[in-house]
Amino acid sequence: MSHNDIRCQVAIIGAGPAGLALAHMLHRQGIDSVVLERQSEAHVRARIRAGVIEQSTVDVLTELGLADRLHAEALVHDGFYIRFDRQTHHLDFHRHTGRHAFVYGQAEIVADLIDARRQTGRPMFFDAADVTVADFDTDHPVVEFTHEGRRRRIDADFIAGCDGFHGICRESIDASRFNFMDRSYPFAWLGIMARTTPVTDEGMYCAHPDGLSVHSMRGPHLTRQYLQVPADTDLADWGDERIWAELRRRSASDDHPELETGEIIERSLAPLRSVVTDPMQQGSLFLLGDAAHIVPPTGAKGLNLAISDACVLSNALGVFYHGAGRDALDAYTATALPRIWQAQAFSWNLTTTLHRLGDGDFDWNLRRARLQRWANSVDEQRALGEVYLGLPFPTSWHPPMVPA
Ligand code: APR
Ligand code: PHB
């Protein structure tokens, strides 16, 4: 071995929620890993994403000792509001399930996970360039990367592909052995972060015949809001005034004051699509989170799925390193997929009910009929709430085998 070589049990590619949560779950079981991230640490910490965390996810993070700041700072919500026909309705999922949703930006979770990783003293490389994976059809997969001008090699037992939808792990698998199922939608979300006061005390989806607007928040004077826009939208066409006018028009109501406008501090465009990869593994390479599946942002399931995948894989690796064989690893896909499809079904339900999909009155009346059921039926609310606040994880988080 040269001094550029590293030996570890699990090479983790990507320092998003999936990779960082997995790294910590493995650490708690005494399993060593190396985390490789293409971007700089500052970039990863500042990346604004969705921010609704299921009770199920919070429970796991709490058990792992990773949720202290979340419990101190997150907004704790019972459900969300829907608005249509200028009327606002609260869907109180807490009443039906006893559970909550936690509003806490993904960047905050990622920052907490990076801090926790650093405290373990285990290796984590930011700015890792030209990462490659090889030999994962064997028990001796190899990862190479360039860091600070040096080409380095990792000999691992397993590779965890946590590098998102555009990462190299998806690219490296043998596509002929996989089923890639997807659905794209002809629209995107234009998202803003603004220094304004939220119009409601919990998040709100406004289903307007002309399209959806979403009114979420990160604090008492910080809002995160989205507009359904055509997929080919150019952000340059959307100045502040146009954004506020459209947010106000779609959210106009007879029962609340008009939306406050103010300084927009960030704006971005996100396409909407659903993707599921089956299987989520090849040999000793496993795909987690966005590397394996994408959900549209409607319902904010992405981060939660990333953490539940990490839970499934970390437990299977725990079983393996405990000497109990490969069965749980072989069953990784079969264990993780049912919950992923439940999240896909939920996101599809929200997406098709809340967005303008087609032209004409049929489309709008169909959506309104579904919205009326959500607003008026306790059974509908219970069913939505069960998934929104988080179905049980496929595997529980096993107690650590070594002290933290
Ligand atoms: N080498 C190393 N790292 C890479 C590479 C590469 N070739 N390609 C991508 N990455 C990194 C990205 O920079 C990112 O930090 O992998 C990480 C993937 O993290 P996320 O995109 O956050 O994906 P994941 O951890 O699966 O979490 C899913 O994130 O995209 C959101 O909305 C999505 O909430 C969901 C969550
Ligand atoms: C957010 O707060 O970022 C958010 C809220 C609701 C969604 C998606 C994202 O459906």
Tab-separated table of C-alpha atoms and ligand atoms in Angstrom:
chain	number	residue	atom	x	y	z
A	1	MET	CA	0.000	0.000	0.000
A	2	SER	CA	1.288	3.440	-0.840
A	3	HIS	CA	0.739	6.355	1.504
A	4	ASN	CA	-2.043	7.450	-0.833
A	5	ASP	CA	-4.028	4.270	-0.159
A	6	ILE	CA	-6.815	3.993	2.378
A	7	ARG	CA	-8.437	0.820	3.641
A	8	CYS	CA	-11.946	0.970	5.122
A	9	GLN	CA	-15.068	-1.118	5.473
A	10	VAL	CA	-17.515	1.219	3.709
A	11	ALA	CA	-16.663	3.951	1.202
A	12	ILE	CA	-19.460	6.524	1.229
A	13	ILE	CA	-19.762	8.783	-1.814
A	14	GLY	CA	-21.691	11.999	-1.199
A	15	ALA	CA	-22.098	14.116	1.943
A	16	GLY	CA	-25.821	14.818	1.714
A	17	PRO	CA	-28.360	13.539	4.237
A	18	ALA	CA	-28.059	9.922	2.987
A	19	GLY	CA	-24.257	9.687	3.125
A	20	LEU	CA	-23.802	11.583	6.373
A	21	ALA	CA	-26.603	9.759	8.200
A	22	LEU	CA	-25.228	6.415	7.033
A	23	ALA	CA	-21.724	7.384	8.169
A	24	HIS	CA	-23.020	8.126	11.640
A	25	MET	CA	-25.181	5.007	11.893
A	26	LEU	CA	-22.150	2.904	10.920
A	27	HIS	CA	-19.944	4.707	13.418
A	28	ARG	CA	-22.409	3.879	16.174
A	29	GLN	CA	-21.976	0.219	15.282
A	30	GLY	CA	-18.197	0.429	15.235
A	31	ILE	CA	-18.046	0.163	11.427
A	32	ASP	CA	-15.509	2.429	9.773
A	33	SER	CA	-16.152	4.484	6.678
A	34	VAL	CA	-14.674	7.229	4.536
A	35	VAL	CA	-16.955	10.013	3.266
A	36	LEU	CA	-16.103	11.609	-0.101
A	37	GLU	CA	-17.837	14.788	-1.249
A	38	ARG	CA	-17.259	16.584	-4.519
A	39	GLN	CA	-18.311	20.022	-3.290
A	40	SER	CA	-16.674	22.215	-0.680
A	41	GLU	CA	-17.891	22.086	2.899
A	42	ALA	CA	-19.130	25.678	2.689
A	43	HIS	CA	-21.166	24.834	-0.405
A	44	VAL	CA	-22.797	21.800	1.193
A	45	ARG	CA	-23.628	23.722	4.381
A	46	ALA	CA	-25.230	26.581	2.447
A	47	ARG	CA	-27.299	24.537	-0.026
A	48	ILE	CA	-30.972	25.426	0.412
A	49	ARG	CA	-33.387	22.549	0.011
A	50	ALA	CA	-36.792	21.510	1.370
A	51	GLY	CA	-37.261	21.565	5.099
A	52	VAL	CA	-40.087	19.369	6.348
A	53	ILE	CA	-38.906	16.462	8.488
A	54	GLU	CA	-41.221	13.592	9.354
A	55	GLN	CA	-41.748	12.502	12.924
A	56	SER	CA	-40.301	9.099	11.922
A	57	THR	CA	-37.071	10.743	10.751
A	58	VAL	CA	-36.840	12.934	13.836
A	59	ASP	CA	-37.291	9.861	16.054
A	60	VAL	CA	-34.310	8.133	14.417
A	61	LEU	CA	-32.127	11.259	14.524
A	62	THR	CA	-33.054	11.716	18.186
A	63	GLU	CA	-32.092	8.137	19.028
A	64	LEU	CA	-28.788	8.683	17.257
A	65	GLY	CA	-28.140	11.785	19.365
A	66	LEU	CA	-28.219	13.994	16.259
A	67	ALA	CA	-31.310	16.058	16.975
A	68	ASP	CA	-30.395	18.371	19.874
A	69	ARG	CA	-30.343	21.533	17.778
A	70	LEU	CA	-33.348	20.354	15.779
A	71	HIS	CA	-35.399	20.034	18.971
A	72	ALA	CA	-34.275	23.482	20.097
A	73	GLU	CA	-34.867	25.288	16.811
A	74	ALA	CA	-37.354	23.413	14.611
A	75	LEU	CA	-40.905	24.642	14.198
A	76	VAL	CA	-43.252	21.869	15.317
A	77	HIS	CA	-46.340	21.601	13.108
A	78	ASP	CA	-49.562	19.596	13.410
A	79	GLY	CA	-50.231	19.480	9.677
A	80	PHE	CA	-50.632	22.023	6.892
A	81	TYR	CA	-53.189	24.312	5.345
A	82	ILE	CA	-54.754	23.981	1.944
A	83	ARG	CA	-56.415	26.917	0.252
A	84	PHE	CA	-58.762	26.800	-2.730
A	85	ASP	CA	-61.792	28.832	-3.819
A	86	ARG	CA	-60.384	31.654	-1.596
A	87	GLN	CA	-61.018	29.573	1.559
A	88	THR	CA	-58.359	28.227	3.938
A	89	HIS	CA	-58.637	24.791	5.565
A	90	HIS	CA	-56.335	23.343	8.205
A	91	LEU	CA	-55.547	19.652	7.907
A	92	ASP	CA	-54.744	18.688	11.491
A	93	PHE	CA	-52.825	15.455	11.138
A	94	HIS	CA	-51.612	15.557	14.723
A	95	ARG	CA	-55.173	15.175	15.976
A	96	HIS	CA	-55.552	11.931	14.049
A	97	THR	CA	-52.103	10.427	14.540
A	98	GLY	CA	-50.559	12.001	17.662
A	99	ARG	CA	-47.486	12.865	15.575
A	100	HIS	CA	-45.860	16.030	14.238
A	101	ALA	CA	-43.915	17.428	11.301
A	102	PHE	CA	-40.742	19.419	12.030
A	103	VAL	CA	-39.824	22.381	9.894
A	104	TYR	CA	-36.030	22.611	9.856
A	105	GLY	CA	-34.017	23.333	6.718
A	106	GLN	CA	-32.143	20.464	5.111
A	107	ALA	CA	-28.981	22.578	5.271
A	108	GLU	CA	-29.322	22.649	9.081
A	109	ILE	CA	-29.596	18.858	9.275
A	110	VAL	CA	-26.599	18.523	6.982
A	111	ALA	CA	-24.609	20.971	9.149
A	112	ASP	CA	-25.502	18.986	12.287
A	113	LEU	CA	-24.474	15.743	10.591
A	114	ILE	CA	-21.149	17.205	9.397
A	115	ASP	CA	-20.416	18.425	12.928
A	116	ALA	CA	-21.258	14.996	14.337
A	117	ARG	CA	-19.031	13.273	11.774
A	118	ARG	CA	-16.171	15.575	12.618
A	119	GLN	CA	-16.523	14.742	16.314
A	120	THR	CA	-16.055	11.051	15.551
A	121	GLY	CA	-12.628	11.822	14.084
A	122	ARG	CA	-13.359	9.526	11.155
A	123	PRO	CA	-12.275	10.622	7.643
A	124	MET	CA	-14.351	12.934	5.471
A	125	PHE	CA	-12.967	14.568	2.329
A	126	PHE	CA	-14.649	17.611	0.816
A	127	ASP	CA	-13.504	18.866	-2.620
A	128	ALA	CA	-12.902	15.262	-3.703
A	129	ALA	CA	-12.552	15.414	-7.496
A	130	ASP	CA	-12.913	12.749	-10.206
A	131	VAL	CA	-14.304	10.076	-7.922
A	132	THR	CA	-14.483	6.677	-9.640
A	133	VAL	CA	-15.871	3.332	-8.477
A	134	ALA	CA	-14.672	-0.041	-9.794
A	135	ASP	CA	-14.723	-3.785	-9.107
A	136	PHE	CA	-18.037	-3.663	-7.255
A	137	ASP	CA	-19.096	-6.976	-8.769
A	138	THR	CA	-16.461	-8.419	-6.427
A	139	ASP	CA	-15.973	-8.311	-2.651
A	140	HIS	CA	-13.085	-5.906	-3.152
A	141	PRO	CA	-14.515	-2.726	-4.656
A	142	VAL	CA	-12.155	0.152	-5.263
A	143	VAL	CA	-12.798	3.891	-5.138
A	144	GLU	CA	-10.365	6.467	-6.460
A	145	PHE	CA	-10.439	10.226	-6.090
A	146	THR	CA	-8.235	13.273	-6.322
A	147	HIS	CA	-7.739	15.423	-3.254
A	148	GLU	CA	-5.388	18.367	-2.905
A	149	GLY	CA	-3.710	17.353	-6.156
A	150	ARG	CA	-3.080	13.743	-5.114
A	151	ARG	CA	-4.749	10.726	-6.664
A	152	ARG	CA	-5.886	8.444	-3.861
A	153	ARG	CA	-7.287	4.927	-3.661
A	154	ILE	CA	-9.721	3.370	-1.204
A	155	ASP	CA	-9.975	-0.393	-0.838
A	156	ALA	CA	-13.330	-1.096	0.785
A	157	ASP	CA	-15.698	-3.977	1.461
A	158	PHE	CA	-18.701	-1.980	0.245
A	159	ILE	CA	-19.513	1.253	-1.540
A	160	ALA	CA	-22.506	3.367	-0.563
A	161	GLY	CA	-23.585	5.523	-3.509
A	162	CYS	CA	-25.096	8.550	-1.775
A	163	ASP	CA	-24.121	11.011	-4.498
A	164	GLY	CA	-27.526	12.107	-5.680
A	165	PHE	CA	-29.208	11.774	-9.037
A	166	HIS	CA	-26.309	13.222	-11.045
A	167	GLY	CA	-23.579	11.381	-9.199
A	168	ILE	CA	-21.148	8.833	-10.570
A	169	CYS	CA	-22.568	5.749	-8.824
A	170	ARG	CA	-25.770	5.694	-10.909
A	171	GLU	CA	-23.650	6.230	-13.982
A	172	SER	CA	-21.319	3.347	-13.140
A	173	ILE	CA	-23.865	0.565	-12.646
A	174	ASP	CA	-24.651	-1.886	-15.430
A	175	ALA	CA	-27.850	-0.274	-16.747
A	176	SER	CA	-28.957	-3.475	-18.475
A	177	ARG	CA	-29.525	-5.054	-15.059
A	178	PHE	CA	-31.726	-2.244	-13.744
A	179	ASN	CA	-35.267	-1.062	-14.228
A	180	PHE	CA	-35.429	2.750	-14.250
A	181	MET	CA	-39.005	3.875	-13.766
A	182	ASP	CA	-39.811	7.511	-14.049
A	183	ARG	CA	-42.424	10.147	-14.571
A	184	SER	CA	-41.702	13.764	-15.335
A	185	TYR	CA	-44.109	16.616	-15.013
A	186	PRO	CA	-44.324	19.527	-17.443
A	187	PHE	CA	-43.654	22.042	-14.710
A	188	ALA	CA	-41.048	23.166	-12.182
A	189	TRP	CA	-41.020	24.946	-8.828
A	190	LEU	CA	-39.630	28.427	-8.625
A	191	GLY	CA	-38.529	28.712	-4.994
A	192	ILE	CA	-37.681	31.793	-2.974
A	193	MET	CA	-36.383	32.520	0.492
A	194	ALA	CA	-37.677	35.904	1.692
A	195	ARG	CA	-37.486	38.113	4.759
A	196	THR	CA	-41.230	38.222	5.314
A	197	THR	CA	-43.700	37.083	7.964
A	198	PRO	CA	-45.548	33.838	7.149
A	199	VAL	CA	-49.229	34.361	6.370
A	200	THR	CA	-50.224	31.220	8.314
A	201	ASP	CA	-48.705	29.511	11.357
A	202	GLU	CA	-48.060	26.288	9.419
A	203	GLY	CA	-47.207	25.632	5.774
A	204	MET	CA	-49.881	26.137	3.129
A	205	TYR	CA	-50.565	24.784	-0.356
A	206	CYS	CA	-52.758	27.089	-2.461
A	207	ALA	CA	-54.424	25.212	-5.297
A	208	HIS	CA	-55.388	27.884	-7.784
A	209	PRO	CA	-56.911	27.003	-11.162
A	210	ASP	CA	-53.825	28.601	-12.741
A	211	GLY	CA	-51.347	26.622	-10.665
A	212	LEU	CA	-49.958	25.924	-7.213
A	213	SER	CA	-48.300	28.271	-4.778
A	214	VAL	CA	-46.653	26.958	-1.600
A	215	HIS	CA	-46.115	29.112	1.486
A	216	SER	CA	-43.696	27.569	3.939
A	217	MET	CA	-41.323	29.104	6.459
A	218	ARG	CA	-38.037	28.786	8.292
A	219	GLY	CA	-38.756	31.197	11.163
A	220	PRO	CA	-41.011	34.027	12.366
A	221	HIS	CA	-39.640	36.416	9.724
A	222	LEU	CA	-38.276	34.056	7.119
A	223	THR	CA	-40.436	32.405	4.475
A	224	ARG	CA	-39.792	29.709	1.885
A	225	GLN	CA	-42.315	29.934	-0.940
A	226	TYR	CA	-42.769	28.228	-4.281
A	227	LEU	CA	-44.653	28.800	-7.517
A	228	GLN	CA	-45.601	26.212	-10.091
A	229	VAL	CA	-44.056	27.429	-13.346
A	230	PRO	CA	-43.606	25.787	-16.779
A	231	ALA	CA	-40.666	23.380	-17.001
A	232	ASP	CA	-38.851	25.589	-19.541
A	233	THR	CA	-39.006	28.698	-17.333
A	234	ASP	CA	-36.021	31.066	-17.362
A	235	LEU	CA	-35.381	32.513	-13.882
A	236	ALA	CA	-34.227	35.734	-15.519
A	237	ASP	CA	-37.838	36.366	-16.558
A	238	TRP	CA	-38.964	36.382	-12.943
A	239	GLY	CA	-38.091	39.604	-11.169
A	240	ASP	CA	-39.179	40.235	-7.572
A	241	GLU	CA	-42.337	42.081	-8.550
A	242	ARG	CA	-43.548	39.359	-10.847
A	243	ILE	CA	-42.880	36.675	-8.223
A	244	TRP	CA	-44.758	38.550	-5.513
A	245	ALA	CA	-47.670	39.412	-7.801
A	246	GLU	CA	-48.096	35.761	-8.758
A	247	LEU	CA	-47.701	34.471	-5.175
A	248	ARG	CA	-50.334	37.005	-4.068
A	249	ARG	CA	-52.718	36.208	-6.887
A	250	ARG	CA	-52.633	32.459	-6.314
A	251	SER	CA	-52.927	32.772	-2.535
A	252	ALA	CA	-55.680	35.441	-2.448
A	253	SER	CA	-58.340	34.521	0.127
A	254	ASP	CA	-61.424	35.838	1.887
A	255	ASP	CA	-60.352	34.686	5.338
A	256	HIS	CA	-56.743	35.882	5.787
A	257	PRO	CA	-54.857	39.115	5.148
A	258	GLU	CA	-52.930	39.453	1.912
A	259	LEU	CA	-49.470	37.875	1.689
A	260	GLU	CA	-46.675	40.116	2.981
A	261	THR	CA	-44.009	40.977	0.444
A	262	GLY	CA	-40.376	41.826	1.171
A	263	GLU	CA	-36.760	41.168	0.357
A	264	ILE	CA	-36.061	37.989	-1.608
A	265	ILE	CA	-32.684	36.608	-0.513
A	266	GLU	CA	-32.489	33.492	-2.683
A	267	ARG	CA	-34.287	32.095	-5.715
A	268	SER	CA	-33.970	28.812	-7.566
A	269	LEU	CA	-35.715	26.563	-10.009
A	270	ALA	CA	-36.326	22.843	-9.436
A	271	PRO	CA	-37.806	20.440	-11.989
A	272	LEU	CA	-40.480	18.007	-10.852
A	273	ARG	CA	-40.015	14.355	-11.522
A	274	SER	CA	-40.363	10.926	-9.964
A	275	VAL	CA	-37.775	8.183	-10.472
A	276	VAL	CA	-37.342	4.764	-8.900
A	277	THR	CA	-34.391	2.477	-9.633
A	278	ASP	CA	-34.935	-1.239	-9.087
A	279	PRO	CA	-32.822	-2.883	-7.787
A	280	MET	CA	-30.926	-0.350	-5.676
A	281	GLN	CA	-27.755	-2.430	-5.533
A	282	GLN	CA	-25.218	-4.224	-7.694
A	283	GLY	CA	-22.714	-6.527	-6.020
A	284	SER	CA	-21.023	-4.548	-3.289
A	285	LEU	CA	-22.395	-1.161	-4.456
A	286	PHE	CA	-25.579	0.176	-2.871
A	287	LEU	CA	-27.563	3.227	-3.975
A	288	LEU	CA	-29.255	5.416	-1.358
A	289	GLY	CA	-31.399	8.555	-1.397
A	290	ASP	CA	-31.535	10.609	-4.578
A	291	ALA	CA	-28.985	8.290	-6.226
A	292	ALA	CA	-31.698	5.616	-6.202
A	293	HIS	CA	-34.935	7.584	-6.409
A	294	ILE	CA	-36.354	11.061	-6.831
A	295	VAL	CA	-39.653	12.335	-5.542
A	296	PRO	CA	-41.177	15.649	-6.597
A	297	PRO	CA	-40.854	18.275	-3.852
A	298	THR	CA	-44.613	18.217	-3.185
A	299	GLY	CA	-44.850	16.730	0.288
A	300	ALA	CA	-41.115	17.105	0.963
A	301	LYS	CA	-40.297	13.398	1.178
A	302	GLY	CA	-36.769	13.442	-0.335
A	303	LEU	CA	-34.676	13.917	2.779
A	304	ASN	CA	-36.832	11.535	4.772
A	305	LEU	CA	-36.378	8.747	2.236
A	306	ALA	CA	-32.631	9.329	2.222
A	307	ILE	CA	-32.513	8.787	5.992
A	308	SER	CA	-34.724	5.693	5.895
A	309	ASP	CA	-32.492	4.133	3.187
A	310	ALA	CA	-29.475	4.816	5.417
A	311	CYS	CA	-31.246	3.089	8.273
A	312	VAL	CA	-31.957	-0.021	6.178
A	313	LEU	CA	-28.406	-0.271	4.825
A	314	SER	CA	-26.671	0.471	8.111
A	315	ASN	CA	-28.625	-2.259	9.829
A	316	ALA	CA	-27.863	-4.762	7.065
A	317	LEU	CA	-24.165	-3.861	7.313
A	318	GLY	CA	-24.383	-4.223	11.088
A	319	VAL	CA	-25.778	-7.727	10.657
A	320	PHE	CA	-23.014	-8.564	8.162
A	321	TYR	CA	-20.151	-7.333	10.359
A	322	HIS	CA	-21.698	-9.147	13.289
A	323	GLY	CA	-20.980	-12.322	11.383
A	324	ALA	CA	-24.625	-13.080	10.580
A	325	GLY	CA	-24.204	-13.224	6.808
A	326	ARG	CA	-25.243	-11.335	3.699
A	327	ASP	CA	-28.983	-12.026	3.702
A	328	ALA	CA	-29.954	-8.607	5.028
A	329	LEU	CA	-27.652	-6.947	2.489
A	330	ASP	CA	-29.126	-9.001	-0.328
A	331	ALA	CA	-32.567	-7.912	0.859
A	332	TYR	CA	-31.637	-4.185	0.913
A	333	THR	CA	-33.731	-3.318	-2.157
A	334	ALA	CA	-36.709	-5.454	-1.159
A	335	THR	CA	-36.667	-3.950	2.338
A	336	ALA	CA	-36.353	-0.331	1.252
A	337	LEU	CA	-38.581	-0.201	-1.834
A	338	PRO	CA	-42.106	-0.583	-0.390
A	339	ARG	CA	-41.729	2.567	1.708
A	340	ILE	CA	-40.225	4.393	-1.267
A	341	TRP	CA	-43.268	3.496	-3.364
A	342	GLN	CA	-45.563	4.687	-0.565
A	343	ALA	CA	-43.779	8.032	-0.673
A	344	GLN	CA	-44.042	8.074	-4.474
A	345	ALA	CA	-47.774	7.402	-4.265
A	346	PHE	CA	-48.202	10.154	-1.670
A	347	SER	CA	-46.144	12.662	-3.672
A	348	TRP	CA	-48.035	11.781	-6.844
A	349	ASN	CA	-51.356	12.273	-5.038
A	350	LEU	CA	-50.291	15.692	-3.749
A	351	THR	CA	-48.675	16.684	-7.027
A	352	THR	CA	-51.653	15.839	-9.234
A	353	THR	CA	-54.197	17.337	-6.822
A	354	LEU	CA	-52.391	20.599	-6.152
A	355	HIS	CA	-50.912	21.497	-9.555
A	356	ARG	CA	-52.525	22.619	-12.733
A	357	LEU	CA	-51.986	19.669	-15.032
A	358	GLY	CA	-54.183	20.273	-18.044
A	359	ASP	CA	-56.294	23.016	-19.459
A	360	GLY	CA	-59.957	23.403	-18.990
A	361	ASP	CA	-62.711	22.970	-16.484
A	362	PHE	CA	-62.609	19.188	-16.207
A	363	ASP	CA	-59.117	19.264	-14.751
A	364	TRP	CA	-59.928	21.973	-12.244
A	365	ASN	CA	-63.234	20.452	-11.112
A	366	LEU	CA	-61.612	17.070	-10.603
A	367	ARG	CA	-58.886	18.638	-8.482
A	368	ARG	CA	-61.412	20.672	-6.528
A	369	ALA	CA	-63.422	17.525	-5.790
A	370	ARG	CA	-60.314	15.887	-4.330
A	371	LEU	CA	-59.446	19.021	-2.357
A	372	GLN	CA	-62.954	19.106	-0.898
A	373	ARG	CA	-62.516	15.541	0.347
A	374	TRP	CA	-59.206	16.500	1.973
A	375	ALA	CA	-60.839	19.488	3.653
A	376	ASN	CA	-63.985	17.724	4.818
A	377	SER	CA	-63.246	14.065	5.443
A	378	VAL	CA	-61.602	12.945	8.659
A	379	ASP	CA	-60.727	9.615	7.025
A	380	GLU	CA	-58.906	11.388	4.184
A	381	GLN	CA	-57.021	13.522	6.687
A	382	ARG	CA	-55.987	10.528	8.732
A	383	ALA	CA	-54.762	8.720	5.608
A	384	LEU	CA	-52.807	11.746	4.360
A	385	GLY	CA	-51.421	12.427	7.833
A	386	GLU	CA	-50.122	8.894	8.280
A	387	VAL	CA	-47.815	9.297	5.317
A	388	TYR	CA	-47.059	13.015	5.681
A	389	LEU	CA	-45.828	12.566	9.261
A	390	GLY	CA	-43.906	9.456	8.243
A	391	LEU	CA	-44.789	5.804	7.829
A	392	PRO	CA	-42.702	3.569	10.084
A	393	PHE	CA	-39.169	2.986	8.801
A	394	PRO	CA	-38.684	-0.480	7.249
A	395	THR	CA	-36.148	-1.307	9.945
A	396	SER	CA	-35.779	0.288	13.325
A	397	TRP	CA	-32.459	1.799	14.270
A	398	HIS	CA	-30.633	-0.969	16.104
A	399	PRO	CA	-29.101	-0.160	19.465
A	400	PRO	CA	-25.414	0.658	19.049
A	401	MET	CA	-23.034	-2.220	19.572
A	402	VAL	CA	-20.286	0.050	20.846
A	403	PRO	CA	-20.508	3.159	23.014
A	404	ALA	CA	-21.000	6.373	21.007
B	1	APR	N1	-18.430	12.594	-6.099
B	1	APR	C1	-18.626	12.936	-4.804
B	1	APR	N2	-19.763	13.512	-4.354
B	1	APR	C2	-20.721	13.755	-5.247
B	1	APR	C3	-20.588	13.413	-6.603
B	1	APR	C4	-19.366	12.819	-7.021
B	1	APR	N3	-19.165	12.471	-8.297
B	1	APR	N4	-21.722	13.773	-7.249
B	1	APR	C5	-22.532	14.314	-6.337
B	1	APR	N5	-21.952	14.306	-5.119
B	1	APR	C6	-22.475	14.829	-3.856
B	1	APR	C7	-23.297	16.090	-4.005
B	1	APR	O1	-22.483	17.243	-4.060
B	1	APR	C8	-24.146	16.050	-2.749
B	1	APR	O2	-23.528	16.706	-1.657
B	1	APR	O3	-23.391	13.899	-3.321
B	1	APR	C9	-24.275	14.568	-2.439
B	1	APR	C10	-25.682	14.082	-2.627
B	1	APR	O4	-26.498	14.681	-1.644
B	1	APR	P1	-28.024	15.075	-1.895
B	1	APR	O5	-28.191	15.605	-3.256
B	1	APR	O6	-28.442	15.919	-0.755
B	1	APR	O7	-28.775	13.655	-1.879
B	1	APR	P2	-29.199	12.689	-0.679
B	1	APR	O8	-28.172	12.641	0.396
B	1	APR	O9	-29.642	11.450	-1.356
B	1	APR	O10	-30.434	13.408	-0.032
B	1	APR	C11	-31.671	13.497	-0.693
B	1	APR	O11	-31.471	15.815	-0.941
B	1	APR	O12	-31.581	16.483	-3.191
B	1	APR	C12	-32.158	16.534	-1.944
B	1	APR	O13	-34.406	16.934	-2.148
B	1	APR	C13	-33.471	15.910	-2.072
B	1	APR	O14	-34.242	15.930	0.082
B	1	APR	C14	-33.602	15.104	-0.863
B	1	APR	C15	-32.264	14.821	-0.356
B	2	PHB	C1	-40.287	23.693	2.341
B	2	PHB	O1	-40.534	24.206	3.431
B	2	PHB	O2	-39.202	23.853	1.786
B	2	PHB	C2	-41.298	22.811	1.679
B	2	PHB	C3	-42.587	22.745	2.176
B	2	PHB	C4	-43.511	21.933	1.562
B	2	PHB	C5	-43.155	21.190	0.457
B	2	PHB	C6	-41.868	21.256	-0.026
B	2	PHB	C7	-40.931	22.064	0.582
B	2	PHB	O3	-44.054	20.407	-0.136
